[in-house]
Coordinates of C-alpha atoms in Angstrom, one line a residue:
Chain Y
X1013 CA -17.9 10.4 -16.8
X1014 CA -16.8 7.8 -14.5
X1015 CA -15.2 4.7 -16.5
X1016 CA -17.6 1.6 -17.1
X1017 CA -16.9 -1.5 -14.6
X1018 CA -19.0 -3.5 -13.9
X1019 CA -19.4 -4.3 -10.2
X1020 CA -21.9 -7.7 -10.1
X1021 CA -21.8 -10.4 -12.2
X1022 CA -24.2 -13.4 -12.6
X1023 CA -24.2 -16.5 -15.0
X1024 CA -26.5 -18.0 -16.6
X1025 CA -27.6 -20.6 -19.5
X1026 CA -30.4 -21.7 -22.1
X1027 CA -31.8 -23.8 -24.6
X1028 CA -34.1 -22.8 -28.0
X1029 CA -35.6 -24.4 -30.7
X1030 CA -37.2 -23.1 -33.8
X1031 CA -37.4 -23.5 -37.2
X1032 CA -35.8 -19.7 -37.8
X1033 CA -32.2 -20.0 -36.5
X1034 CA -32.6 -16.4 -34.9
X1035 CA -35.5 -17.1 -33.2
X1036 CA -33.9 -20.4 -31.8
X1037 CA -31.3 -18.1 -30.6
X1038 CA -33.8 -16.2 -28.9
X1039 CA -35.9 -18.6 -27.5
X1040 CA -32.4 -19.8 -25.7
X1041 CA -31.4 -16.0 -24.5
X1042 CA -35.6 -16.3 -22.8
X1043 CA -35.0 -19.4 -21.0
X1044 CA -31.5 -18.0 -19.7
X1045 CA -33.3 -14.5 -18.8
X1046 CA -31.3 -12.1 -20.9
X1047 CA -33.7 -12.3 -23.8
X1048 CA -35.0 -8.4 -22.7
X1049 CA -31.9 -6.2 -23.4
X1050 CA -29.6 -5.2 -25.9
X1051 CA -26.7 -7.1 -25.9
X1052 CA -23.1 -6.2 -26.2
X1053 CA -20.2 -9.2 -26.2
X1054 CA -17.2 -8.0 -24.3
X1055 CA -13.7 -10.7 -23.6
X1056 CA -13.5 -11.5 -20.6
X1057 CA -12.3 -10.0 -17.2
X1058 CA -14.1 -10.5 -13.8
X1059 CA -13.2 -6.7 -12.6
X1060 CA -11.7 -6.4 -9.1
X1061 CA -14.1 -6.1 -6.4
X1062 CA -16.8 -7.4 -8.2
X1063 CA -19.0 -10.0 -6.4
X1064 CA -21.2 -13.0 -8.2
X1065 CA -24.7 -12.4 -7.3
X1066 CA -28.3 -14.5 -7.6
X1067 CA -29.6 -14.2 -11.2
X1068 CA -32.8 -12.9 -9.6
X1069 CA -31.0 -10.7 -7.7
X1070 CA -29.2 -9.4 -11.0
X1071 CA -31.6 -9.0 -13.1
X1072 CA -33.7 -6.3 -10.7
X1073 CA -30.6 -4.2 -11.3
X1074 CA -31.1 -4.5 -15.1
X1075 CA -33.7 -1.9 -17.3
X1076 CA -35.6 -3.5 -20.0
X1077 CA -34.0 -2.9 -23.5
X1078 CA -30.4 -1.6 -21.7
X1079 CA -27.3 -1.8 -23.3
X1080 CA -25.8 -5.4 -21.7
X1081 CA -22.4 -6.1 -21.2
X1082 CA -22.1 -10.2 -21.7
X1083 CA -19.4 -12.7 -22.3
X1084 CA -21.5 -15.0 -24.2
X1085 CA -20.8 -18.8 -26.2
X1086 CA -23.2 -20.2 -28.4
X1087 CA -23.8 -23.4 -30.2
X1088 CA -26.1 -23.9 -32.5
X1089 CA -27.4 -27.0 -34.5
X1090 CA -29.8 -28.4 -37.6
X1091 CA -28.0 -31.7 -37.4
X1092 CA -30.7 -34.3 -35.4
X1093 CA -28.9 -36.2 -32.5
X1094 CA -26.0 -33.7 -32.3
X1095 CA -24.9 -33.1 -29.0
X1096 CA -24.0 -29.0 -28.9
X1097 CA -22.7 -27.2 -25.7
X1098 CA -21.4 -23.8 -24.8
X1099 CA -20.4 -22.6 -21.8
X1100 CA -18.9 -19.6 -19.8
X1101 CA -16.2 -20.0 -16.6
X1102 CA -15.1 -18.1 -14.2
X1103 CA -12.1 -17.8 -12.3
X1104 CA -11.8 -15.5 -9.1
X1105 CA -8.9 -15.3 -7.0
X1106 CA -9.6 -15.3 -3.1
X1107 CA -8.5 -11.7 -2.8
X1108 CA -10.9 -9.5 -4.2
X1109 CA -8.5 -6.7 -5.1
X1110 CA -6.7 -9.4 -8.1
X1111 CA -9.0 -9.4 -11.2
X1112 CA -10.1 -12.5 -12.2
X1113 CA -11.1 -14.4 -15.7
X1114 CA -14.3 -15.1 -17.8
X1115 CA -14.1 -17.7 -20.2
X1116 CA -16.1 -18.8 -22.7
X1117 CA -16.2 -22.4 -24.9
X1118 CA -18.4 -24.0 -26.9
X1119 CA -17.7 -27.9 -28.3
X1120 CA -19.6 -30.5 -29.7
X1121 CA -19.7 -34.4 -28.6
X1122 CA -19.0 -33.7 -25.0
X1123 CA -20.7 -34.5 -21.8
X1124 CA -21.5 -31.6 -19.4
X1125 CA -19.7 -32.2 -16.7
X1126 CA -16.7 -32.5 -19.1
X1127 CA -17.2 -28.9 -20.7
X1128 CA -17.8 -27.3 -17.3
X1129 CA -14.5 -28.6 -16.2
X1130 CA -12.6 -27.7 -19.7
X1131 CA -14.5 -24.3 -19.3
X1132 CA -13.2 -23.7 -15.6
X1133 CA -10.0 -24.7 -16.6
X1134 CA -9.7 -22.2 -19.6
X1135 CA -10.8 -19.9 -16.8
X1136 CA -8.0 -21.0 -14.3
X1137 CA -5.5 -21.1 -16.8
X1138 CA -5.4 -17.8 -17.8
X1139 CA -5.5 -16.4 -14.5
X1140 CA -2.4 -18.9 -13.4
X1141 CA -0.3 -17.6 -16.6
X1142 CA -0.9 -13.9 -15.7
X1143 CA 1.1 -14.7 -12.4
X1144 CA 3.5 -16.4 -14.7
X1145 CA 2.9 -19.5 -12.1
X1146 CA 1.7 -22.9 -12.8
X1147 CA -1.6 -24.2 -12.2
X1148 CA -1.7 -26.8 -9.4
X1149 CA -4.0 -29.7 -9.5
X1150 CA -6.6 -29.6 -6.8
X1151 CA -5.3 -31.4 -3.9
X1152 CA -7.4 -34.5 -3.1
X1153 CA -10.2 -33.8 -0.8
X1154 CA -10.5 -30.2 -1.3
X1155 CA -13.8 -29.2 -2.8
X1156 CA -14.6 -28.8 -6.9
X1157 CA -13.5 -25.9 -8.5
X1158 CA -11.5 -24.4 -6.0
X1159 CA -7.5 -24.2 -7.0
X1160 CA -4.2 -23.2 -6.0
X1161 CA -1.8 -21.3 -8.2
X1162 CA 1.9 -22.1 -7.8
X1163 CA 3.0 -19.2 -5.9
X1164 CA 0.2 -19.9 -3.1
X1165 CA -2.5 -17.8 -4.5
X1166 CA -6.1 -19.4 -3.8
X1167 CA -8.9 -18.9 -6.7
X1168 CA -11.9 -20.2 -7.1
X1169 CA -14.0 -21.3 -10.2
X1170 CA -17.3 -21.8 -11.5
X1171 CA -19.3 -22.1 -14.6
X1172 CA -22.1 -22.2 -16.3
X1173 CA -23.0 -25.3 -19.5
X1174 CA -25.8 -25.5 -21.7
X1175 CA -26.1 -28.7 -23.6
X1176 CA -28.8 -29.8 -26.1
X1177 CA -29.6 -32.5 -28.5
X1178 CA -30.3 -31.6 -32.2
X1179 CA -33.8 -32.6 -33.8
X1180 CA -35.3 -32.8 -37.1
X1181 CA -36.2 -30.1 -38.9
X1182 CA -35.5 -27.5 -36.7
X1183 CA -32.3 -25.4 -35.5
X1184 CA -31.4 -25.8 -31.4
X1185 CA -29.0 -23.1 -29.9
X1186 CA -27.0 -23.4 -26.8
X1187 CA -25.9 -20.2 -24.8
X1188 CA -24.0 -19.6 -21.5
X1189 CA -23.1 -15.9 -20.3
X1190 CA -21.4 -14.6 -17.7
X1191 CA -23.6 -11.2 -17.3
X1192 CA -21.9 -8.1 -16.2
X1193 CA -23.6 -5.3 -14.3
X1194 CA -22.5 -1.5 -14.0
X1195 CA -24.1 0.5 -11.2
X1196 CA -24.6 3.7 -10.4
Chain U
X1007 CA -25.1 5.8 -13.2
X1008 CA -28.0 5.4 -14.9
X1009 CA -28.5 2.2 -17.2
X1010 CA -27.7 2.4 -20.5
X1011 CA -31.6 2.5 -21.9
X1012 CA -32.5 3.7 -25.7
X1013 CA -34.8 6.0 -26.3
X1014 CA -35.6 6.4 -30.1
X1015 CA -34.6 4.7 -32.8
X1016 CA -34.2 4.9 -36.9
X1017 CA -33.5 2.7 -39.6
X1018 CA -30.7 3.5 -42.1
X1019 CA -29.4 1.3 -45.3
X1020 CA -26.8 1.7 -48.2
X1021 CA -24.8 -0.3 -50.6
X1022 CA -21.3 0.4 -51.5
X1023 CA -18.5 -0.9 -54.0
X1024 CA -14.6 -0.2 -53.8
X1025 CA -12.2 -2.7 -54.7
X1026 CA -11.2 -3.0 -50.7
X1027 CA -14.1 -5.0 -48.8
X1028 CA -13.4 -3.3 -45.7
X1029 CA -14.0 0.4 -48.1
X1030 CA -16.9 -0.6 -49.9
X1031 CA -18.2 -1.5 -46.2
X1032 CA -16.9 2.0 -45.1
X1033 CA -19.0 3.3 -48.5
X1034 CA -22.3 1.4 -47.7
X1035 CA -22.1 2.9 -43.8
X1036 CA -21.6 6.5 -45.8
X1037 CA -24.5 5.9 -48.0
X1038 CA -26.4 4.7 -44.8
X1039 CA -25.4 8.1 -42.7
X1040 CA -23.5 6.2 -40.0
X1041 CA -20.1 6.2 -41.1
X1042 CA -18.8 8.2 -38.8
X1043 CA -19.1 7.0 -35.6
X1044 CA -17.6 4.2 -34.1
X1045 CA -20.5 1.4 -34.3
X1046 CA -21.2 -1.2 -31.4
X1047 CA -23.4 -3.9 -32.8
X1048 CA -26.1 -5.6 -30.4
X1049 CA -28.9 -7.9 -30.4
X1050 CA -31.5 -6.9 -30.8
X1051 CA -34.9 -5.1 -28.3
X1052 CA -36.5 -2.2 -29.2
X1053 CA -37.2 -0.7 -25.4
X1054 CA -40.0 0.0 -24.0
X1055 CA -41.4 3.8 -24.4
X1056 CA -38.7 4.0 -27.5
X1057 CA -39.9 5.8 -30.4
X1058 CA -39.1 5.7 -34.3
X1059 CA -37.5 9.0 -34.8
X1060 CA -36.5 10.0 -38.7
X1061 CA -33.2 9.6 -39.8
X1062 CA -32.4 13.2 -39.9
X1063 CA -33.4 14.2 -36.7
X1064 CA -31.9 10.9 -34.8
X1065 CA -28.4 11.9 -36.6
X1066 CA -28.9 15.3 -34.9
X1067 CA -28.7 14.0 -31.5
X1068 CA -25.5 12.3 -32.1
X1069 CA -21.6 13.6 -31.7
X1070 CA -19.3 12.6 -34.5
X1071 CA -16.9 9.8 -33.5
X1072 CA -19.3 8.7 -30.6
X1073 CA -19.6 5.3 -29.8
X1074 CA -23.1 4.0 -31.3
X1075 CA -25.4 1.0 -31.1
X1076 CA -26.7 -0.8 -33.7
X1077 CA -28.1 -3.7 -35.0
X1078 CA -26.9 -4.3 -38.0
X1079 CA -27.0 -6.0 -41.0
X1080 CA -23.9 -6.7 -43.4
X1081 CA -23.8 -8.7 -46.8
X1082 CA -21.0 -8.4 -49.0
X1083 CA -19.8 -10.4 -52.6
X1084 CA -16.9 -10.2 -55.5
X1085 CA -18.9 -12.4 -57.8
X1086 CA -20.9 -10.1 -60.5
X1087 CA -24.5 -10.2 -60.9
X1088 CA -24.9 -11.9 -57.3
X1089 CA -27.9 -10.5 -55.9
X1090 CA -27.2 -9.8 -52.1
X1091 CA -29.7 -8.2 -49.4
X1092 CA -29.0 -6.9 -45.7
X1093 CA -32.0 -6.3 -43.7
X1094 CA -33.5 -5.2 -40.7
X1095 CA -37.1 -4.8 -39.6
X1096 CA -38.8 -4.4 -36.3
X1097 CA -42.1 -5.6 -35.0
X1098 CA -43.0 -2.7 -31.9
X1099 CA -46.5 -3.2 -30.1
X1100 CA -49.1 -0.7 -30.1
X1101 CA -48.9 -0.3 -26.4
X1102 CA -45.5 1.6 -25.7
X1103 CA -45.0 -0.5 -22.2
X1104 CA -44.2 -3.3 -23.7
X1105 CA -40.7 -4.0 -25.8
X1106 CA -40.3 -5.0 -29.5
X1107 CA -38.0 -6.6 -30.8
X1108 CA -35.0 -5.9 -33.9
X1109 CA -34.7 -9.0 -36.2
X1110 CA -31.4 -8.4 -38.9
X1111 CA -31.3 -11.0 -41.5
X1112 CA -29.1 -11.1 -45.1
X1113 CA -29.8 -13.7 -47.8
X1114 CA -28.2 -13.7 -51.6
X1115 CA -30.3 -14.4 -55.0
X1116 CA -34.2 -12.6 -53.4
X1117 CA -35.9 -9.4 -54.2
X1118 CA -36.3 -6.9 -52.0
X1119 CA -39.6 -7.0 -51.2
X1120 CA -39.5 -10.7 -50.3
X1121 CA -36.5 -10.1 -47.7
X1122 CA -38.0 -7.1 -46.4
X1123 CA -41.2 -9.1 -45.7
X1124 CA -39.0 -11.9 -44.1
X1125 CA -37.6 -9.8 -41.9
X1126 CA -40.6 -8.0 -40.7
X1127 CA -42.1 -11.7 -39.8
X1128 CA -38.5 -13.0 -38.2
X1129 CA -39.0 -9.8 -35.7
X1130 CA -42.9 -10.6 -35.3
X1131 CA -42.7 -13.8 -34.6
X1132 CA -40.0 -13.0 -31.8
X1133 CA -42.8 -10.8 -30.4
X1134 CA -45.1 -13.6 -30.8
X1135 CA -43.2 -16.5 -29.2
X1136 CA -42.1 -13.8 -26.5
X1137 CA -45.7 -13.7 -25.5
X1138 CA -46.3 -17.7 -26.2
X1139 CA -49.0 -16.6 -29.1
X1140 CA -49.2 -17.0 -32.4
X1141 CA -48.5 -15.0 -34.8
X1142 CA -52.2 -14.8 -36.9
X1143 CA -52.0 -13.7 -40.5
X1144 CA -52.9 -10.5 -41.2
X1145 CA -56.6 -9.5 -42.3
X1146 CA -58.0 -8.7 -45.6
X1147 CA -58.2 -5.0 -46.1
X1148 CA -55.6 -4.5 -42.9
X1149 CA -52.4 -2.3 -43.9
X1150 CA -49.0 -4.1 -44.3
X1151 CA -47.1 -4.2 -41.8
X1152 CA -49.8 -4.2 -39.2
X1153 CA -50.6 -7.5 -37.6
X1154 CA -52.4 -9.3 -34.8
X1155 CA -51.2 -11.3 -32.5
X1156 CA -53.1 -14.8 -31.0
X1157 CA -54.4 -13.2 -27.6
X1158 CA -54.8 -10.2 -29.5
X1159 CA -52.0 -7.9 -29.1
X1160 CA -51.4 -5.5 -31.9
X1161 CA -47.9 -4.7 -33.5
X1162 CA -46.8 -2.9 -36.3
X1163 CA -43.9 -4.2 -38.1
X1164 CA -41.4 -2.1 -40.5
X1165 CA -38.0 -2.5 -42.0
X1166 CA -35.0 -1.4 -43.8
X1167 CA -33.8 -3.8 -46.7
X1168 CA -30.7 -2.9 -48.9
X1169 CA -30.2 -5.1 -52.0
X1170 CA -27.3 -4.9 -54.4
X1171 CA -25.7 -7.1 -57.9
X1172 CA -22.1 -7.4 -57.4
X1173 CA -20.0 -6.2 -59.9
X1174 CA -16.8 -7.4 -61.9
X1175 CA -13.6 -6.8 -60.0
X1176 CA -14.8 -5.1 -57.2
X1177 CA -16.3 -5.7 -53.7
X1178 CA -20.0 -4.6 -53.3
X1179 CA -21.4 -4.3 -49.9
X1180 CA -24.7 -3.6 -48.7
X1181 CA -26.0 -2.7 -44.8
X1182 CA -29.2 -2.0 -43.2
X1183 CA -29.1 -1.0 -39.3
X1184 CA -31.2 -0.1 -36.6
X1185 CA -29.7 3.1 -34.8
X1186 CA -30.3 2.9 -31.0
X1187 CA -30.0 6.6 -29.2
X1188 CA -29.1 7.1 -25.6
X1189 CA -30.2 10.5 -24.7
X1190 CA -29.0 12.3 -21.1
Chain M
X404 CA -25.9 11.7 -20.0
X405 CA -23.6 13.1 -22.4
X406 CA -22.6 10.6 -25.6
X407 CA -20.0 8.4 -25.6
X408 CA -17.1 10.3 -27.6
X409 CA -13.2 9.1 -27.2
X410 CA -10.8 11.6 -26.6
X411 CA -7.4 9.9 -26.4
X412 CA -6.6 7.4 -28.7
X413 CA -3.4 5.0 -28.6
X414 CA -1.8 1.9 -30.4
X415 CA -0.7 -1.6 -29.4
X416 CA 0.0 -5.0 -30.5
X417 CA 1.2 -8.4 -29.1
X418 CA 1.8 -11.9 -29.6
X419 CA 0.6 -14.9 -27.7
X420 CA 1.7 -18.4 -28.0
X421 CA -0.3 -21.8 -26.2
X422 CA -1.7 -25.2 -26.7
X423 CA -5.1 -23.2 -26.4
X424 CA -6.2 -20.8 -28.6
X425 CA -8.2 -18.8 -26.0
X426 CA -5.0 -18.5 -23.9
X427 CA -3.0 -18.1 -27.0
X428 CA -5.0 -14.4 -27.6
X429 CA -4.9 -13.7 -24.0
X430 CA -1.5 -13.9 -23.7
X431 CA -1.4 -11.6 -26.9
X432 CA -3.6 -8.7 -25.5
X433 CA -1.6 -9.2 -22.3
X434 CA 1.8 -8.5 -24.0
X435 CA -0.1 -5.7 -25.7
X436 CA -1.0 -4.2 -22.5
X437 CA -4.9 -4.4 -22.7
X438 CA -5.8 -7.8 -21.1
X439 CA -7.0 -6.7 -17.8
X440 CA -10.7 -4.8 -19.5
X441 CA -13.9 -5.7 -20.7
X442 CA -13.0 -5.2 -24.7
X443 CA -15.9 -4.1 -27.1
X444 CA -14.8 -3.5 -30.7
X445 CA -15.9 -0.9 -32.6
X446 CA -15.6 0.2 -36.1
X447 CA -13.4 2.8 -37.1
X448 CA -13.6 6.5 -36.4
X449 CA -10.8 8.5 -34.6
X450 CA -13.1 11.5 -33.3
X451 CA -12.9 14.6 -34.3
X452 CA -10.6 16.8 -31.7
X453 CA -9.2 13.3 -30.2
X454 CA -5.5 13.1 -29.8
X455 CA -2.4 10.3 -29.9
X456 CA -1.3 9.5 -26.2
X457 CA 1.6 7.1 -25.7
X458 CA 0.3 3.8 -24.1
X459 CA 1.9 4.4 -20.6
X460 CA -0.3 7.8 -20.4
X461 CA -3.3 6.2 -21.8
X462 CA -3.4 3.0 -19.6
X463 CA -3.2 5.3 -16.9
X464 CA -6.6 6.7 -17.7
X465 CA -8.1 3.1 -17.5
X466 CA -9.3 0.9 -14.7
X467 CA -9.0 -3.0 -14.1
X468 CA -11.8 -4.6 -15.8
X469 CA -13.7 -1.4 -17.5
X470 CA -15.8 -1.8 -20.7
X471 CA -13.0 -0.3 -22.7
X472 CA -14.0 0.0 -26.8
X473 CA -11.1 -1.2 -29.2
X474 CA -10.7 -1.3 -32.9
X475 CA -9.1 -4.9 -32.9
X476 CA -7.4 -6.8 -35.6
X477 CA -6.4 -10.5 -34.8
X478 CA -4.8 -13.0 -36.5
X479 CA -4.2 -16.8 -35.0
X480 CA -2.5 -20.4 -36.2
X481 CA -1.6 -23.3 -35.5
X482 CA 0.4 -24.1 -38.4
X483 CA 4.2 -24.5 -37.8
X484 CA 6.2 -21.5 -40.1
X485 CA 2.7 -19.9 -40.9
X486 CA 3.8 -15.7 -40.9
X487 CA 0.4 -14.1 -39.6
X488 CA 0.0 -10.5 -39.4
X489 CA -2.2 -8.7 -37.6
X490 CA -2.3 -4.4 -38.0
X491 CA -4.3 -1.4 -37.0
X492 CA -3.6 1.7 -38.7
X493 CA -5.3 5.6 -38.7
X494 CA -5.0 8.2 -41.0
X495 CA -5.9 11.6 -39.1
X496 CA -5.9 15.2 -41.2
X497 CA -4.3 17.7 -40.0
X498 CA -7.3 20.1 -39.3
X499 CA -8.2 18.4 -35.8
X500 CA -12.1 19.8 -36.2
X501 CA -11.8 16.7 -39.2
X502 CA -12.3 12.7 -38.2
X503 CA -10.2 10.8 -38.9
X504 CA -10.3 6.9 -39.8
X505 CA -8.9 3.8 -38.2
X506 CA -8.4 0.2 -40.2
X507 CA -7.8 -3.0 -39.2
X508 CA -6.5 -5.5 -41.5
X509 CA -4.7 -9.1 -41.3
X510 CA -3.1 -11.3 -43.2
X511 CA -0.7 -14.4 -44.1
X512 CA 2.7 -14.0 -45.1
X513 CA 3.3 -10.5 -45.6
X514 CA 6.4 -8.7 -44.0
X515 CA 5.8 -6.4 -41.1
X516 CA 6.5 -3.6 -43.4
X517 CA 4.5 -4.5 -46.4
X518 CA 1.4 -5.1 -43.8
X519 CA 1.9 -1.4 -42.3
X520 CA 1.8 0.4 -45.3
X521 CA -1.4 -1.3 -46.6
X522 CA -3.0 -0.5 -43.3
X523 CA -2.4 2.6 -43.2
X524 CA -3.0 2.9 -47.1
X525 CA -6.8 1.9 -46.1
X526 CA -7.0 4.4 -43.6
X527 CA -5.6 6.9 -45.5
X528 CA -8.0 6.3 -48.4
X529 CA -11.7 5.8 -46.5
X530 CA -10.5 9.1 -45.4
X531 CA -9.6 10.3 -49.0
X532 CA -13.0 8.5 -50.5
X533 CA -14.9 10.3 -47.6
X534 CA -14.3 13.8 -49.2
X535 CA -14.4 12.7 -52.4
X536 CA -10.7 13.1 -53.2
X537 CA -8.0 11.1 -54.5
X538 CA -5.0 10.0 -52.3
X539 CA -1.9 11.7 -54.1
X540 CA 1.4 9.6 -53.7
X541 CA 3.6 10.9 -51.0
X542 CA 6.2 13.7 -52.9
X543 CA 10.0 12.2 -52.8
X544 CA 11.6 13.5 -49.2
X545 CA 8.0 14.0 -47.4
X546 CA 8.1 11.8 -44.4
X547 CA 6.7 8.3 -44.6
X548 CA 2.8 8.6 -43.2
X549 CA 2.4 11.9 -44.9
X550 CA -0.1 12.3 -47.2
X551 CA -2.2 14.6 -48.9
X552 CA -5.3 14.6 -50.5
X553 CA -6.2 16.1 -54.4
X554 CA -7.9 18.6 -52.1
X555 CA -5.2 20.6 -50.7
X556 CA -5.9 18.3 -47.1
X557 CA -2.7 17.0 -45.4
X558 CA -3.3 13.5 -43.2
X559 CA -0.8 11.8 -41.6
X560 CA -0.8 8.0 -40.5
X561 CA 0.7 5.7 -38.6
X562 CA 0.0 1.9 -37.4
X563 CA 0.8 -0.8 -34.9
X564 CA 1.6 -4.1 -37.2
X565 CA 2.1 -7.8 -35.2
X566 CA 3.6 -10.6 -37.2
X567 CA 4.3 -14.0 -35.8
X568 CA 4.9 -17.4 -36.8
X569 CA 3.5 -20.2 -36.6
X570 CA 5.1 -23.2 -34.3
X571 CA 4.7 -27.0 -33.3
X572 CA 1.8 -28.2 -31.3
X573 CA 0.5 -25.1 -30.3
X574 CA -1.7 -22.2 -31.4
X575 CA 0.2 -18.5 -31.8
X576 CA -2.0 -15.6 -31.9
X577 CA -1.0 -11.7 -33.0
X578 CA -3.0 -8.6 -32.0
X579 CA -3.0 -5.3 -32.9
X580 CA -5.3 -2.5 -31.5
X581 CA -6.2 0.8 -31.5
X582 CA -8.0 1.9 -27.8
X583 CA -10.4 5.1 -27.4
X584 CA -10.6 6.5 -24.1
X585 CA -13.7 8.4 -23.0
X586 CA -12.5 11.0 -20.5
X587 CA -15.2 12.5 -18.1

């Protein structure tokens, strides 16, 4: 048998709420679109030659009930008016044949924007110490998430961040996964 | 390759006790007939077109030392005469095209009948909410474990509950897991 | 398809040292060798007919970013002069048609030396408790990691043990793992 690596990879994010903490769990793995498989965490490498694809596009690949391969955070809540996030980044150097990095985070307190940006970071981060180079801050007027490593190398990042509010009387659960897809 | 898709599943549950918690786990997974293989756990679809198979003809089609996925259950305590349950039911529809889904759940100080029941309704009302129904409450004279669902869906639930009393200056552990068998 | 069963087996460990405690355990699995895959830990069987490779041999078997299952044990601060441990250890018999077992076990403050021999102690006895046997103490001027059971069985164990301690203002992580290859 071949080795498993995955090929396509696709992000994605939800919200639940329910009573049941597992079924606000689940209601937040529906409304990202994973709900329908059996999933299996995995840490956290975007595999060389692997591409990002559509969600839609992902999931037709998929088989209802499979085995999943995810990076997944989760944040869950019962406290009303807590703000809950969790979030998944990726960092993917410009040349396709250099792995890249998954990340996952999950805080409370924080805005969005700030999560996806520590998230991306993580992301960046890790792949900038594999080089054993520095991280360079992105060079004004170049576009959001894209970065430059210390020795030259280009990578790019993205993510995705579920935040929710907690209410009363119930549990809400964040999730963000970075979905990874082995073909034939 | 093909996807990773299940194709018959059993239930399994033990308790075991060893002054080491990670060998009174090992113990419980002996009692349970899975110890030896190396378990993946996931979350938590019973596939479409999957079938209950008994436990001794689903341990037939497996290798030892295989890799194996499972939903599972855990609960362990040092404390004597705490009362500790690990649980898993499924809820399955009657029609075999649709999926079902595997709800795992552990709680301390209930019977076994009441956790059993609780799990059986956590996977249910997964189903239920899956198909934006409710979950209606089964009818008089109906068999347990056989319910109805709002737009009138039928679905059988069933489960494996494993309780257990610690025990003075020792670790007690108890599992319950749902086997999920790839098949060529 | 044909089950999932490891064949090769080997042992690492690392250390990892950042401000964050993701990058911390990356940097860990990277000096252990196994940061570029997709980890999935499992739980604890070293398969019948499987066999020790060195790491060199058995990365070679491996591509960049493959699901690759791991017994993991991981240990992490961020307390300055903490000693964490972090250890992996298998007891195999000597018939190679028997399993074997594989433990993971951490802890605070223990000497590299102390931590090995409990690991492997664990392995040694889920494989003694499995046939129902005692663990005899090793006879003066048998080699350390030899063992036999009140049986007649001879095992033998070994272990990859990572301790590290704790410093100022940032989080140090210590890994140690045992990684099942599944040939084709």
């Amino acid at each position: 048998m071949a080795q498993l690596v995955p090929s396509k990879v696709f992000l994605v994010r939800g919200c639940g709420r329910h009573k049941e903490k597992l079924v606000s769990f689940e209601q937040a793995l529906r409304e990202a679109g994973i709900a329908p498989f059996n999933l299996v965490r995995v840490s956290s490498i975007f595999p060389p030659h692997a591409r990002f694809v559509p969600k839609a596009a992902g999931l037709r690949h998929l088989d209802l009930g499979q085995i999943l391969f995810v990076v997944l955070s989760e944040n869950a809540t019962d406290e009303p008016g807590c703000l809950i996030s969790a979030s998944v980044g990726a960092a993917v150097p410009d040349d396709p044949s250099h792995y890249g990095y998954l990340a996952e985070h999950s805080d409370v307190g924080k805005s969005q924007r700030e999560i996806s940006l520590h998230t991306e970071y993580l992301a960046a981060e890790m792949l900038a110490t594999k080089l054993g180079h520095r991280l360079r801050e992105p060079e004004p007027g170049r576009p959001a998430g894209s970065f430059r490593i210390s020795n030259g190398m280009s990578l790019k990042t993205r993510s995705a961040t579920q935040t929710a509010k907690g209410e009363k009387g119930m549990w809400t659960t964040a999730i963000a996964a970075a979905v990874l897809i082995i073909e034939a």
